[in-house]
XYZ file of C-alpha atoms in Angstrom:
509
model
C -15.384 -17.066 27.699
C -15.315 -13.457 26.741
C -17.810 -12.772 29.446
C -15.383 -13.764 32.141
C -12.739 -11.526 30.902
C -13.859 -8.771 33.155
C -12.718 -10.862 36.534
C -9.399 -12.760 34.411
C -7.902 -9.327 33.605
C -7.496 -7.313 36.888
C -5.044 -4.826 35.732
C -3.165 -4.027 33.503
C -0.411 -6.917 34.186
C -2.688 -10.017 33.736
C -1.357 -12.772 31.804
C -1.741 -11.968 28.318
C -1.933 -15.572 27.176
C -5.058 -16.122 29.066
C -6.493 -13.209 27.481
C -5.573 -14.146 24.035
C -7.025 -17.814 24.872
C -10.368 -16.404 26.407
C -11.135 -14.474 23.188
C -10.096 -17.366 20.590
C -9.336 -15.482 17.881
C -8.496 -16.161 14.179
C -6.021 -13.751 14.287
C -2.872 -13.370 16.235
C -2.686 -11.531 19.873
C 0.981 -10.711 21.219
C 2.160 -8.964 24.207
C 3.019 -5.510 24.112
C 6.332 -3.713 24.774
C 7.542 0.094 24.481
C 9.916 -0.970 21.954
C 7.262 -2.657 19.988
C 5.330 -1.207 16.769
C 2.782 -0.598 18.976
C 4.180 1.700 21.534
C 5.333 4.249 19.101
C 4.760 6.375 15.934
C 5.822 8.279 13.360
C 6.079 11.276 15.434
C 8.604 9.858 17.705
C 7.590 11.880 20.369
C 5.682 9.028 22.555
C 6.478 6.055 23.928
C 3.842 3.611 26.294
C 3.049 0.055 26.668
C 0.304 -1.527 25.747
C -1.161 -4.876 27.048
C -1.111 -6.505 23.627
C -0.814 -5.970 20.024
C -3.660 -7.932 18.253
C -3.949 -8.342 14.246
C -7.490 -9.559 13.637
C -8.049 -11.603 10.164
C -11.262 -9.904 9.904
C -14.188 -7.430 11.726
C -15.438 -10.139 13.617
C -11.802 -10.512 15.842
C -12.198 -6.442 16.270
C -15.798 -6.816 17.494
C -14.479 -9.695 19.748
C -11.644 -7.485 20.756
C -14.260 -4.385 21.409
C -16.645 -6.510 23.283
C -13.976 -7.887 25.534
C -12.803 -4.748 26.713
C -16.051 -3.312 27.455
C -16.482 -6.496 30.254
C -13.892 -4.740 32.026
C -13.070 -1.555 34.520
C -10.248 -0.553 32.377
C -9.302 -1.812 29.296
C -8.992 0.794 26.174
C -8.799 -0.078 22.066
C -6.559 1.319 19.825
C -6.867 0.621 15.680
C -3.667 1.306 14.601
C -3.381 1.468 10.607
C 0.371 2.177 9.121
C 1.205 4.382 12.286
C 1.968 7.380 10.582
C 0.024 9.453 13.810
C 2.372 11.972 15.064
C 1.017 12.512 18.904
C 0.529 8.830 20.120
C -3.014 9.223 18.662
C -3.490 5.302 17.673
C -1.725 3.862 20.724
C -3.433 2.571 23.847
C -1.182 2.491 27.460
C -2.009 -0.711 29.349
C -4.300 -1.097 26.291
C -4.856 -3.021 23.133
C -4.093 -1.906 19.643
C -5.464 -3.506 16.805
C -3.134 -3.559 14.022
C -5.285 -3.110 10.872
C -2.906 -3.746 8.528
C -3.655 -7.409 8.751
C -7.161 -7.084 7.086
C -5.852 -5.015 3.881
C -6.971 -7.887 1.703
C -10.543 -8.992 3.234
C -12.330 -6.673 0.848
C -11.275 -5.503 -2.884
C -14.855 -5.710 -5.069
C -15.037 -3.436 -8.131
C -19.082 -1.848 -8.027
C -21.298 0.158 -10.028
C -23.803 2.267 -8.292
C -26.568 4.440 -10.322
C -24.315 4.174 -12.904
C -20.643 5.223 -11.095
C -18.410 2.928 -10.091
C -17.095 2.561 -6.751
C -14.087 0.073 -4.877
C -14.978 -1.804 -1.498
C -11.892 -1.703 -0.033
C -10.493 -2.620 3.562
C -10.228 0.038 6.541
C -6.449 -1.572 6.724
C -5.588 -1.353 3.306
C -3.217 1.805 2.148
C -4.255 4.296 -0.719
C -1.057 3.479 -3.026
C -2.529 -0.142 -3.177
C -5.785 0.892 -3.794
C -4.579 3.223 -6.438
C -2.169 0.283 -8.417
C -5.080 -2.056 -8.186
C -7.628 0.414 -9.616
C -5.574 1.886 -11.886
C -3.714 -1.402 -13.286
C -6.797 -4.121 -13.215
C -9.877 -1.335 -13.765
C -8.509 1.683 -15.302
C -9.880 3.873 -12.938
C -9.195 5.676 -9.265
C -10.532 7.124 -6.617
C -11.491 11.004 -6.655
C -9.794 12.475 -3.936
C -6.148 11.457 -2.075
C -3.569 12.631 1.149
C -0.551 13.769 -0.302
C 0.977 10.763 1.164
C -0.065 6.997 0.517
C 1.194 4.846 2.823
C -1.510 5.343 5.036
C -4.723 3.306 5.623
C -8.623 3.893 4.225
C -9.846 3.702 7.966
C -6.733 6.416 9.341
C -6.978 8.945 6.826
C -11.365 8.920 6.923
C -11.102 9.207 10.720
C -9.674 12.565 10.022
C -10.476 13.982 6.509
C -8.240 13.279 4.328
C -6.557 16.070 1.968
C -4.750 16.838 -0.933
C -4.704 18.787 -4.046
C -7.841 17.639 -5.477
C -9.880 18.417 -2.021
C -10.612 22.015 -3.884
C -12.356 20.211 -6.475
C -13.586 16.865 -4.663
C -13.512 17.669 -1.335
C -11.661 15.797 1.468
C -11.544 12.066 1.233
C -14.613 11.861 3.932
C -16.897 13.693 0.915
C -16.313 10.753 -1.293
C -16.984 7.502 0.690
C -20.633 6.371 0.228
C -20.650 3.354 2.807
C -18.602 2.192 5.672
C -19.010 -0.687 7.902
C -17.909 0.018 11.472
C -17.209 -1.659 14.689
C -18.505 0.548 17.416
C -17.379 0.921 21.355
C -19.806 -1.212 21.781
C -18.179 -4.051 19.761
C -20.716 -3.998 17.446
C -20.753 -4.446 13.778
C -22.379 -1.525 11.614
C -22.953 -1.014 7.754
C -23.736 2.867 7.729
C -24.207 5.084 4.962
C -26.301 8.512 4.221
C -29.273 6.709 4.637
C -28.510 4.045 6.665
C -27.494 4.431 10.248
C -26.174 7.893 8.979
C -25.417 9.454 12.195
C -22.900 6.985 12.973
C -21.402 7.150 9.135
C -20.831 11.143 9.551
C -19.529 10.693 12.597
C -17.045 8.213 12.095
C -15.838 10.470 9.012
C -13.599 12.505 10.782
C -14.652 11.066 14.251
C -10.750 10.561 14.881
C -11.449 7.111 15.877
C -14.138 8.040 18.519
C -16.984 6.512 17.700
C -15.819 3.205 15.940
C -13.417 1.459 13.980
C -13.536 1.484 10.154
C -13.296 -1.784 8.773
C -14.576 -1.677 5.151
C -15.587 1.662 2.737
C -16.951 2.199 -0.616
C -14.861 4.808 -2.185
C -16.206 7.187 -5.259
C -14.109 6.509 -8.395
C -13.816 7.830 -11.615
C -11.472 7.183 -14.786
C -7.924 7.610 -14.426
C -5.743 9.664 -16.486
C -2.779 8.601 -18.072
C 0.162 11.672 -17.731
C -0.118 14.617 -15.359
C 1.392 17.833 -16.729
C 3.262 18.701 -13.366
C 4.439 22.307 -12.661
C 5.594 24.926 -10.217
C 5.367 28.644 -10.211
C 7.038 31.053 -7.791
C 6.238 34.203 -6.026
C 7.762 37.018 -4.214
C 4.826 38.450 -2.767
C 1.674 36.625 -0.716
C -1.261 38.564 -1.874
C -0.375 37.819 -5.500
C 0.084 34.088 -4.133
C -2.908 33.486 -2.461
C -4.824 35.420 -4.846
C -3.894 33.325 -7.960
C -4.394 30.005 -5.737
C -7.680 31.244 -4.867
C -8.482 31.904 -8.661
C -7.647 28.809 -9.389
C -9.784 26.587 -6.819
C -12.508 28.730 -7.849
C -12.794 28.224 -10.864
C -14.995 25.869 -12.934
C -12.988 21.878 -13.730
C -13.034 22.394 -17.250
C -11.315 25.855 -16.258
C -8.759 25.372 -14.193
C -5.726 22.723 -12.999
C -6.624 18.950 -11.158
C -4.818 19.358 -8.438
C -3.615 23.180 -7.208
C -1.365 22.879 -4.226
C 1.522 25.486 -2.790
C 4.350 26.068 0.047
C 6.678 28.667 1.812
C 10.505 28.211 1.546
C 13.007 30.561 2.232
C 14.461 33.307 0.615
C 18.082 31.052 0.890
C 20.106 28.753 -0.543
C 19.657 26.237 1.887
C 19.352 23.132 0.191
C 16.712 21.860 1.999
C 14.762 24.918 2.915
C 15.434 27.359 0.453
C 15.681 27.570 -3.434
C 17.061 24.275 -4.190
C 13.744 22.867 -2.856
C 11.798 23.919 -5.980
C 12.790 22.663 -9.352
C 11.294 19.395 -10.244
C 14.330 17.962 -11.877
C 17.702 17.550 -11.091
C 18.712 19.448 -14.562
C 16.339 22.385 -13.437
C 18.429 25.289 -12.340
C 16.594 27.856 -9.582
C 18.432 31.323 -10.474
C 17.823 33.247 -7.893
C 19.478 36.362 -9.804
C 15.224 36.319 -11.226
C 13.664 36.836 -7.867
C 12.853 40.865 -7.170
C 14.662 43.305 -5.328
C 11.808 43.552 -3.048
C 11.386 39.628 -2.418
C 10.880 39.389 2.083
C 12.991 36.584 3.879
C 10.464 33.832 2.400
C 8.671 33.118 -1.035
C 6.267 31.419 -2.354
C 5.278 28.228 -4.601
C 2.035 27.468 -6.358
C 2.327 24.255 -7.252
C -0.420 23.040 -9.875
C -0.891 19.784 -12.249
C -2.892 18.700 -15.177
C -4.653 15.414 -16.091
C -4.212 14.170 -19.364
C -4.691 11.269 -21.680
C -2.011 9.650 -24.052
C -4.591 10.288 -26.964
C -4.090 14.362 -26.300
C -1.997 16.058 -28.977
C 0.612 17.694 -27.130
C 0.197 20.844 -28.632
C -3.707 20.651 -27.047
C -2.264 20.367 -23.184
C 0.477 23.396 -24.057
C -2.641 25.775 -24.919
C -4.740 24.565 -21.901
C -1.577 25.078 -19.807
C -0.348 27.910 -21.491
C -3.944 29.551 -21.380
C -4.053 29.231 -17.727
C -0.696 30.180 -16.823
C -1.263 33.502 -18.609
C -3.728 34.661 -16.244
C -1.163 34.018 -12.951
C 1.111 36.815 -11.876
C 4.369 34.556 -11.033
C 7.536 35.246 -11.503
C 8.120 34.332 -15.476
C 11.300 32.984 -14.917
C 10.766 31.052 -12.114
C 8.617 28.202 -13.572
C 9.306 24.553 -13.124
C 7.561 22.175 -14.673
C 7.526 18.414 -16.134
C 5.542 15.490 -17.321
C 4.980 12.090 -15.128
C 2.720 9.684 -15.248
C -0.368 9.760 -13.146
C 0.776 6.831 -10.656
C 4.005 8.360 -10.347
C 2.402 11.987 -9.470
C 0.391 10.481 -7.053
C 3.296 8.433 -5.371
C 5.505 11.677 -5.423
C 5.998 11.351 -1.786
C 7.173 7.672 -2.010
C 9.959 9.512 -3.290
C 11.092 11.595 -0.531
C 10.773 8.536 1.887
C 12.643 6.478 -0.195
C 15.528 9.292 -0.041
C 15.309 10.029 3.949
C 15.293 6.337 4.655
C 18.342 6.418 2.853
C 20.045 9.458 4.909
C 18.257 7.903 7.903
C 16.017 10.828 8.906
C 12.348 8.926 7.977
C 12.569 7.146 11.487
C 13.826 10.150 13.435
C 11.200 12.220 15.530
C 8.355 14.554 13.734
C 6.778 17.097 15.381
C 4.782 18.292 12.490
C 1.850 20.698 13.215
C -1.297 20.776 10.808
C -3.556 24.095 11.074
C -6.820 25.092 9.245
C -6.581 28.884 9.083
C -9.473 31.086 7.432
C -8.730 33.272 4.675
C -9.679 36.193 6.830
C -6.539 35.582 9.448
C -3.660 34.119 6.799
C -2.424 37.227 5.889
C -1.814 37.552 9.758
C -0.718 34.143 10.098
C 1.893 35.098 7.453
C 2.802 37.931 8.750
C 4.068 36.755 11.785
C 4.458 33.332 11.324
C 5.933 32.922 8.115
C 7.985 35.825 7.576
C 9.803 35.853 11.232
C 8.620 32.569 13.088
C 9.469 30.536 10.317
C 11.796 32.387 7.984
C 14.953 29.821 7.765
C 12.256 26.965 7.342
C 11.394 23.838 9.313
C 13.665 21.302 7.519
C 10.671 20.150 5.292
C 7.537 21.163 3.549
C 5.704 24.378 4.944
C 2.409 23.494 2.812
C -0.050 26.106 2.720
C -3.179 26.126 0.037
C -6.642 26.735 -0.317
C -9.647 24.553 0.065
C -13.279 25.522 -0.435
C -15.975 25.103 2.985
C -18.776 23.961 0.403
C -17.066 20.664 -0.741
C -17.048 19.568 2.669
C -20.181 17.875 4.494
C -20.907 19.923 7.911
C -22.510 16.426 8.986
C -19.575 14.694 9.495
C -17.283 15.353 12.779
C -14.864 17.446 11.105
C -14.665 21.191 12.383
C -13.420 23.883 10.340
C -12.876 27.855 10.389
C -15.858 30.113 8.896
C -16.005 30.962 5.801
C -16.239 29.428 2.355
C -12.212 29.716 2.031
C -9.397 28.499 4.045
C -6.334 27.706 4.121
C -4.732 23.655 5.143
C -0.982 24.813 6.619
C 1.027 21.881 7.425
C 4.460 22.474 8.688
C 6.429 19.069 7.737
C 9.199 19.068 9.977
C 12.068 16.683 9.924
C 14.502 16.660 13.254
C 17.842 16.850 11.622
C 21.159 18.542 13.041
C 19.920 21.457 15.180
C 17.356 22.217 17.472
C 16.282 19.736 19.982
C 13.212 17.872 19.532
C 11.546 19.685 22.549
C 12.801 23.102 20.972
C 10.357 22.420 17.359
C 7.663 21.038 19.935
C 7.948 24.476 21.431
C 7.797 26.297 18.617
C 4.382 24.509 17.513
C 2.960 25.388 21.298
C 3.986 29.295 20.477
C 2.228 29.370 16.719
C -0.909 28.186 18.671
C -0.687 30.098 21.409
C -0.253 33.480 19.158
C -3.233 32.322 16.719
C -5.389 31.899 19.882
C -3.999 35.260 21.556
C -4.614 36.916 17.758
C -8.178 35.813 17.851
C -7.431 33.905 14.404
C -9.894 31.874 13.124
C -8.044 28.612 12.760
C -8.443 24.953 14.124
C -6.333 22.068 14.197
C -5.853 19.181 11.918
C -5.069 16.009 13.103
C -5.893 17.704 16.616
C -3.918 17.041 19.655
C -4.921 18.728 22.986
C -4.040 17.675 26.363
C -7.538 19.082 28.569
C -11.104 18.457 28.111
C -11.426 22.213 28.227
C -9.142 22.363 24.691
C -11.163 19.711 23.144
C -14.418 21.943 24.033
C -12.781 24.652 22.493
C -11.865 23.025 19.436
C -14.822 21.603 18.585
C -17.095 24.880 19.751
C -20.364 24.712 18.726
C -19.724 20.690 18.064
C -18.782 19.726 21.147
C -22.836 18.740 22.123
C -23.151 16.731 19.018
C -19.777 14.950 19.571
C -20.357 14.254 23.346
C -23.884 12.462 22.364
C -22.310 10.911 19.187
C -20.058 9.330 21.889
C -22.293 8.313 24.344
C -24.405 6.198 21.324
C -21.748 4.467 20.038
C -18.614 4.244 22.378
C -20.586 5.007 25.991
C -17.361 3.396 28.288
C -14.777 5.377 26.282
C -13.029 2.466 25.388
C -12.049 3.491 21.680
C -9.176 5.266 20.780
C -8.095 6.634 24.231
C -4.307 7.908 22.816
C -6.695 11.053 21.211
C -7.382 12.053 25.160
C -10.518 12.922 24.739
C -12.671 11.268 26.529
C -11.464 9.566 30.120
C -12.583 4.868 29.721
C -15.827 5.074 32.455
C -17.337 1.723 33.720
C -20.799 2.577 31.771
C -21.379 6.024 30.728
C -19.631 9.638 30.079
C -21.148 11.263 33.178
């Protein structure tokens, strides 16, 4: 039946039941809608319709799915994990979107390989499960996280994947040593290093382009028990970045786990400024401590420590103690606390627990996420820190170091040059104030100056609107990304809300 779906589905307003009932799937198939979960995100800045949402009980309904759409003219694919894109990257107009959350629980298998364990674990299944089942039933956890957890294995690989451990581990793409994939051409893959390897570094980071991730094998190691979890702030961003830099640097047994930081403003604005920084409610930020010669913004280094129940507390104060020693912060600006390691991890969970509760979580966020070398973010401060940005953005301005060398230049990822960079993520949520279209705006202007600079910078989670952008971005890339895409998705048909690449009848030409 599948093979006639090329003449049943003439456009885009066929009858979705026959559709469903040509490909016979064990999943469910449902027609789209612009107010459904498919036809939005959690940017809230897109809305289209797709054909139908689907949510396959395994990889064989997504190779169905794939394979259907390639037998005709038009049809696109979308895998849509927790929908936590921000520019309509996993939807699909007049398309179908696979929602992977419905396969979280076809793989979960606990392995050893050359003597380190790893978790098989679903493309659909989110990090904070993976973590509580690790943690809870095995006592250990994966290597390297997002900040975030509520997103899926297969949307977080298809980009990177990064966090405060990335200095140490690397992105989430370094520590995956299998993935099975359904490519464009609906067909099912098991790739690794070794196997098939040119379609296992390019789905790593291939924002979707090149296949769907269905199942990964994911590096783990032995979990800690408490993190020692503290905040330091500064006045001035060379002593900032050059502590941070120290820090990720340095050798494990001689430095922090995870090593982090952000820009808030010189204020008391409560969600931009000072209040933003202690850990705990009873924490008091006195900002009678902060220098005469502090600029409109400072600065926060934000660092943690693993430890065990077993270590004397006096033996984590000298480790801690011995490190902070070496940082110039300002010594009475220091926030810190003890957590577990889950709830560390799940820090985030958190804040969306409290916006869902003042009703901002669901409200538009145009968040921007740049890669900037270390050679241009003392410019990129300059400018857009320090006057861009100076009130804040109503949320996070992340900014922190991660090392070139723990990343694999195989993979589709493209970075600045350089072993040092910087991830700045500007975390915006659309509260009282400027319009929506007035934030969006402002993002267009950072990029615009950083291009007009001649900083060395590229997007994360990348969002351009021409061909020619998308040539730009990936530079010297492009070639490899182009013929990466014409082996394993030649119509197009995968992931079309990324804009990339136009859905052809049988090749890119």
């Amino acid at each position: 039946m599948i093979a006639c779906l090329g003449r049943i589905v003439p456009s885009a307003d066929a009858d979705v039941s026959t559709i469903s009932q040509s490909l016979d799937l064990q999943g469910s198939f449902e027609s789209g809608g612009i107010m459904g979960v498919a036809g939005k995100d959690f940017g809230g800045l897109y809305s289209v319709k797709p054909l139908a949402l689907i949510k396959p009980s395994g990889t064989e309904d997504i190779a169905q799915v794939v394979k259907a759409a390639a037998r005709t003219s038009h049809l696109t694919v979308a895998a849509r994990g927790n929908g936590h894109s921000i520019n309509g990257q996993a939807m699909a107009s007049g398309g179908l979107v696979i929602d992977m959350r419905s396969t979280e629980e076809n793989h979960f298998k606990l392995l050893t390989i050359d003597g380190s364990p790893c978790i098989d674990v679903s493309g659909g299944a989110l990090w904070e499960d993976v973590l509580k089942r690790c943690v809870l039933m095995f006592g250990l956890a994966p290597r390297s996280w997002t900040d975030y957890l509520s997103l899926t294995v297969g949307g977080t690989l298809s980009n990177a994947g990064v966090s405060g451990q990335a200095f140490r581990y690397g992105p989430q793409t370094s520590n995956v040593t299998e993935l099975e994939v359904v490519t464009g051409k609906g067909e099912i893959t098991v790739c690794s290093e070794t196997q098939n390897s040119e379609l296992f570094f390019g789905a790593l980071g291939g924002l979707g382009q090149f296949g769907i991730i269905t199942r990964a094998r994911v590096k783990l190691q032995p979990a800690p028990n408490m993190v020692r979890w503290i905040r330091l702030v500064y006045s001035e961003f060379e002593e900032f970045t050059r502590d941070a830099e120290f820090l990720v640097t340095r050798e494990e047994a001689e430095s922090f786990d995870y090593v982090e930081g952000f820009v808030f403003s010189n204020s008391d604005d409560p969600i931009n400024g000072w209040p933003s920084v202690p850990l705990d409610p009873d924490h008091d930020f006195n900002p009678v401590h902060i220098p005469q010669s502090a600029g409109p913004v400072l600065y926060c280094l934000e660092v943690a420590l693993h430890y065990s129940h077993t270590d004397h507390p006096s033996t984590i104060q000298t480790a801690v103690s011995g490190l902070l020693e070496r940082l110039g912060f300002v010594r009475r600006l220091k926030f810190q606390v003890n957590v577990s390691y889950m709830e560390f991890l799940l820090r985030v969970k958190r804040v969306e627990e409290h916006a869902n509760a003042n009703g901002i979580w669901d409200s538009p966020h145009p968040w921007l996420n740049i890669f900037v070398s270390k050679s241009s973010i003392v410019d990129f401060d300059r400018t857009v820190f320090k006057k861009m940005l100076k009130d804040g953005v109503g949320g996070p301005m992340l900014i922190y170091p991660l090392l070139r060398s723990k990343w694999d230049d195989r993979t589709s990822v493209v970075l600045p040059e350089g072993e040092v960079f910087y991830i700045v993520a500007l975390l915006r949520f659309v509260r009282k104030g400027p319009s929506v279209e007035k934030l969006v705006a402002q993002n267009h202007e950072i990029v615009k100056w950083c291009n007009k600079e001649g900083l060395d910078f590229k997007l994360y989670l990348p969002h351009y609107q021409s061909r020619e952008e998308w040539k730009r971005h990936f530079g010297k890339q492009w070639s490899r990304f182009v013929e990466r895409k014409f082996s394993f998705d030649p119509m197009a048909i995968l992931a079309p809300g990324q804009k990339i690449f136009k859905r052809t009848h049988t090749n890119l030409n």
